[in-house]
C-alpha cells in the first residue's frame, strides 16, 4: 500500500475522559475518523485508543482544528488527542506512533480541560526530557524541529540554519543578528 502524493500518515493517540470507558472512545473514534479522513486503522492499547489516518500535507496548519472538530463533538468521551508527526511512508510510521503514544501520559500535564489537541511539536521538548536516556531521541528532536531547514539548506546551498542561530543568539534582535551575519538588517525581513 502506498501513500498518495501530497498525503502523509498520522498516528493519533486518544486519552479518554474520566469515567468513560475505552469501548466508548473506540466506538466514537471508529465512527468519526473515517467520515472526515477516509479509511483509518484503529486499535486499543492499555493507555488508550490509537488511530492511523492519511492526511493532506498542505493542510497541516488546519490539522489541530480538523481533529478537534472531528473527534471532540459533544458529548465526546475523548479528553485529549495526541498526534505524532506526519510521515511520508509506512516504514516511518513507527516514529509518528511513538510520538503519539509518548504524548498520552503528558496530556494531563499540558491541559487543564477537555478538548485538547496536542501535535508532535507541542510535546517535543517534554518528550525529549522524559526520554533523555533513549538512544537517538535527540536526533529525532533535531529532525522534527529543524529538519525542513536542514533539508532546504542542503538542497539550495543556503545558510538558513546559521541565520536562525544568530537570530536566536541575538534574542530576536534583527539588528544584532544582521551585524553578526555581515548583512543588512532588512535582508532578515525578506
Short mmCIF file of C-alpha atoms in Angstrom, two decimals:
data_model
loop_
_atom_site.label_atom_id
_atom_site.label_comp_id
_atom_site.label_asym_id
_atom_site.label_seq_id
_atom_site.Cartn_x
_atom_site.Cartn_y
_atom_site.Cartn_z
CA UNK A 1 0.00 0.00 0.00
CA UNK A 2 1.41 3.40 -0.95
CA UNK A 3 0.64 6.85 0.40
CA UNK A 4 -0.96 9.15 -2.18
CA UNK A 5 1.04 12.13 -3.41
CA UNK A 6 0.56 15.16 -1.17
CA UNK A 7 -0.56 12.99 1.75
CA UNK A 8 1.18 11.60 4.80
CA UNK A 9 0.38 9.16 7.57
CA UNK A 10 -0.51 10.40 11.03
CA UNK A 11 -0.77 8.43 14.27
CA UNK A 12 -3.23 9.76 16.85
CA UNK A 13 -3.44 8.70 20.49
CA UNK A 14 -6.74 9.33 22.27
CA UNK A 15 -6.94 9.90 26.03
CA UNK A 16 -10.35 9.14 27.49
CA UNK A 17 -12.39 11.39 29.74
CA UNK A 18 -12.51 10.31 33.40
CA UNK A 19 -15.42 7.97 33.93
CA UNK A 20 -15.63 6.98 30.26
CA UNK A 21 -14.65 3.54 29.02
CA UNK A 22 -12.14 2.65 26.32
CA UNK A 23 -15.02 0.98 24.49
CA UNK A 24 -16.85 4.33 24.29
CA UNK A 25 -13.74 6.04 22.96
CA UNK A 26 -13.14 3.25 20.44
CA UNK A 27 -16.70 3.42 19.08
CA UNK A 28 -16.55 7.24 18.89
CA UNK A 29 -13.19 7.27 17.07
CA UNK A 30 -14.17 4.43 14.73
CA UNK A 31 -17.30 6.36 13.75
CA UNK A 32 -15.88 9.88 13.45
CA UNK A 33 -12.41 9.49 11.91
CA UNK A 34 -13.32 7.66 8.70
CA UNK A 35 -16.08 10.18 7.95
CA UNK A 36 -13.52 13.01 7.85
CA UNK A 37 -10.23 11.38 6.85
CA UNK A 38 -11.30 8.24 4.96
CA UNK A 39 -10.01 4.78 5.84
CA UNK A 40 -8.46 4.54 9.30
CA UNK A 41 -6.67 1.87 11.28
CA UNK A 42 -7.89 1.95 14.89
CA UNK A 43 -6.72 -0.14 17.81
CA UNK A 44 -6.88 -0.43 21.59
CA UNK A 45 -3.87 -0.13 23.81
CA UNK A 46 -3.54 -0.16 27.57
CA UNK A 47 -3.01 3.62 27.52
CA UNK A 48 -5.92 4.41 25.25
CA UNK A 49 -7.03 4.26 21.64
CA UNK A 50 -4.65 4.77 18.75
CA UNK A 51 -5.59 5.55 15.16
CA UNK A 52 -3.70 5.95 11.91
CA UNK A 53 -5.07 8.10 9.09
CA UNK A 54 -3.84 9.66 5.86
CA UNK A 55 -3.88 13.46 5.88
CA UNK A 56 -3.15 16.12 3.28
CA UNK A 57 0.25 17.62 3.99
CA UNK A 58 -0.59 21.01 2.53
CA UNK A 59 -3.37 21.49 5.10
CA UNK A 60 -1.16 20.83 8.13
CA UNK A 61 -1.97 24.26 9.59
CA UNK A 62 -5.64 23.31 9.91
CA UNK A 63 -4.94 19.86 11.36
CA UNK A 64 -5.48 20.83 15.02
CA UNK A 65 -8.86 22.38 14.19
CA UNK A 66 -9.91 19.44 11.98
CA UNK A 67 -9.04 16.90 14.67
CA UNK A 68 -10.90 18.88 17.32
CA UNK A 69 -13.98 19.20 15.10
CA UNK A 70 -13.88 15.52 14.12
CA UNK A 71 -13.29 13.82 17.46
CA UNK A 72 -14.44 16.23 20.10
CA UNK A 73 -18.05 16.83 19.20
CA UNK A 74 -20.31 16.92 22.23
CA UNK A 75 -20.66 14.75 24.14
CA UNK A 76 -17.26 13.24 23.44
CA UNK A 77 -15.58 10.54 25.52
CA UNK A 78 -12.20 11.93 24.35
CA UNK A 79 -10.32 14.21 26.75
CA UNK A 80 -7.23 14.83 24.63
CA UNK A 81 -5.78 13.88 21.27
CA UNK A 82 -2.05 13.42 20.89
CA UNK A 83 -0.85 13.36 17.29
CA UNK A 84 2.58 12.32 16.10
CA UNK A 85 4.40 13.85 13.16
CA UNK A 86 3.07 13.34 9.67
CA UNK A 87 5.34 10.83 7.91
CA UNK A 88 5.61 10.05 4.22
CA UNK A 89 5.72 6.25 4.30
CA UNK A 90 4.56 3.18 6.21
CA UNK A 91 8.21 2.46 7.04
CA UNK A 92 8.44 5.72 9.02
CA UNK A 93 5.09 5.32 10.77
CA UNK A 94 6.80 3.94 13.89
CA UNK A 95 8.11 7.46 14.57
CA UNK A 96 4.65 9.05 14.42
CA UNK A 97 3.19 6.27 16.55
CA UNK A 98 5.94 6.59 19.18
CA UNK A 99 5.39 10.36 19.40
CA UNK A 100 1.63 9.97 19.82
CA UNK A 101 1.99 7.26 22.48
CA UNK A 102 4.69 9.16 24.40
CA UNK A 103 2.43 12.22 24.48
CA UNK A 104 -0.59 10.47 26.02
CA UNK A 105 0.74 10.49 29.62
CA UNK A 106 1.91 14.10 29.11
CA UNK A 107 -1.52 15.35 28.03
CA UNK A 108 -2.93 15.82 31.57
CA UNK A 109 0.13 17.91 32.44
CA UNK A 110 -0.37 20.19 29.42
CA UNK A 111 -4.10 20.71 29.62
CA UNK A 112 -6.47 22.00 32.22
CA UNK A 113 -9.66 20.96 30.49
CA UNK A 114 -11.26 18.89 27.78
CA UNK A 115 -10.95 19.24 24.03
CA UNK A 116 -7.18 19.47 23.87
CA UNK A 117 -5.36 18.55 20.68
CA UNK A 118 -1.61 18.17 21.09
CA UNK A 119 0.52 17.93 17.96
CA UNK A 120 4.03 16.50 17.96
CA UNK A 121 5.60 19.95 18.12
CA UNK A 122 3.59 20.78 21.26
CA UNK A 123 5.09 17.90 23.21
CA UNK A 124 8.55 17.66 21.61
CA UNK A 125 10.55 19.21 24.43
CA UNK A 126 8.73 17.32 27.19
CA UNK A 127 9.11 14.04 25.27
CA UNK A 128 12.82 14.79 24.89
CA UNK A 129 13.23 15.43 28.62
CA UNK A 130 11.10 12.45 29.63
CA UNK A 131 13.05 10.10 27.38
CA UNK A 132 16.50 11.60 27.77
CA UNK A 133 18.02 8.17 28.23
CA UNK A 134 16.61 6.72 24.97
CA UNK A 135 19.21 6.41 22.22
CA UNK A 136 18.51 8.53 19.16
CA UNK A 137 15.88 10.74 20.79
CA UNK A 138 17.97 13.90 20.42
CA UNK A 139 18.48 13.17 16.71
CA UNK A 140 14.71 12.71 16.31
CA UNK A 141 14.09 16.00 18.13
CA UNK A 142 16.52 17.90 15.88
CA UNK A 143 14.98 16.31 12.77
CA UNK A 144 11.47 17.19 13.90
CA UNK A 145 12.27 20.76 14.84
CA UNK A 146 14.87 21.69 12.21
CA UNK A 147 14.55 19.02 9.51
CA UNK A 148 12.90 21.29 6.95
CA UNK A 149 15.56 23.98 7.47
CA UNK A 150 18.42 21.48 7.19
CA UNK A 151 16.91 19.95 4.06
CA UNK A 152 16.36 23.37 2.47
CA UNK A 153 19.96 24.40 3.21
CA UNK A 154 21.31 21.16 1.74
CA UNK A 155 19.17 21.35 -1.39
CA UNK A 156 19.73 25.02 -2.15
CA UNK A 157 23.19 25.61 -0.61
CA UNK A 158 21.76 28.34 1.64
CA UNK A 159 22.55 29.27 5.25
CA UNK A 160 19.15 29.39 6.95
CA UNK A 161 20.35 27.42 9.99
CA UNK A 162 23.23 29.85 10.54
CA UNK A 163 20.78 32.76 10.21
CA UNK A 164 18.39 31.15 12.68
CA UNK A 165 21.24 30.53 15.14
CA UNK A 166 22.30 34.19 15.03
CA UNK A 167 18.73 35.48 15.44
CA UNK A 168 18.27 33.22 18.49
CA UNK A 169 21.66 34.27 19.94
CA UNK A 170 20.63 37.89 19.49
CA UNK A 171 17.39 37.26 21.39
CA UNK A 172 15.36 38.05 18.29
CA UNK A 173 17.08 41.39 17.74
CA UNK A 174 17.46 41.51 13.97
CA UNK A 175 19.95 44.40 14.00
CA UNK A 176 22.37 42.46 16.23
CA UNK A 177 21.85 39.27 14.19
CA UNK A 178 22.44 41.10 10.91
CA UNK A 179 25.74 42.54 12.21
CA UNK A 180 26.88 39.05 13.26
CA UNK A 181 25.94 37.70 9.81
CA UNK A 182 27.54 40.62 7.97
CA UNK A 183 24.33 41.54 6.16
CA UNK A 184 21.85 44.42 6.13
CA UNK A 185 19.06 44.20 8.71
CA UNK A 186 16.37 44.45 6.00
CA UNK A 187 17.63 41.19 4.47
CA UNK A 188 16.26 39.34 7.52
CA UNK A 189 12.75 40.58 6.70
CA UNK A 190 12.71 39.02 3.21
#
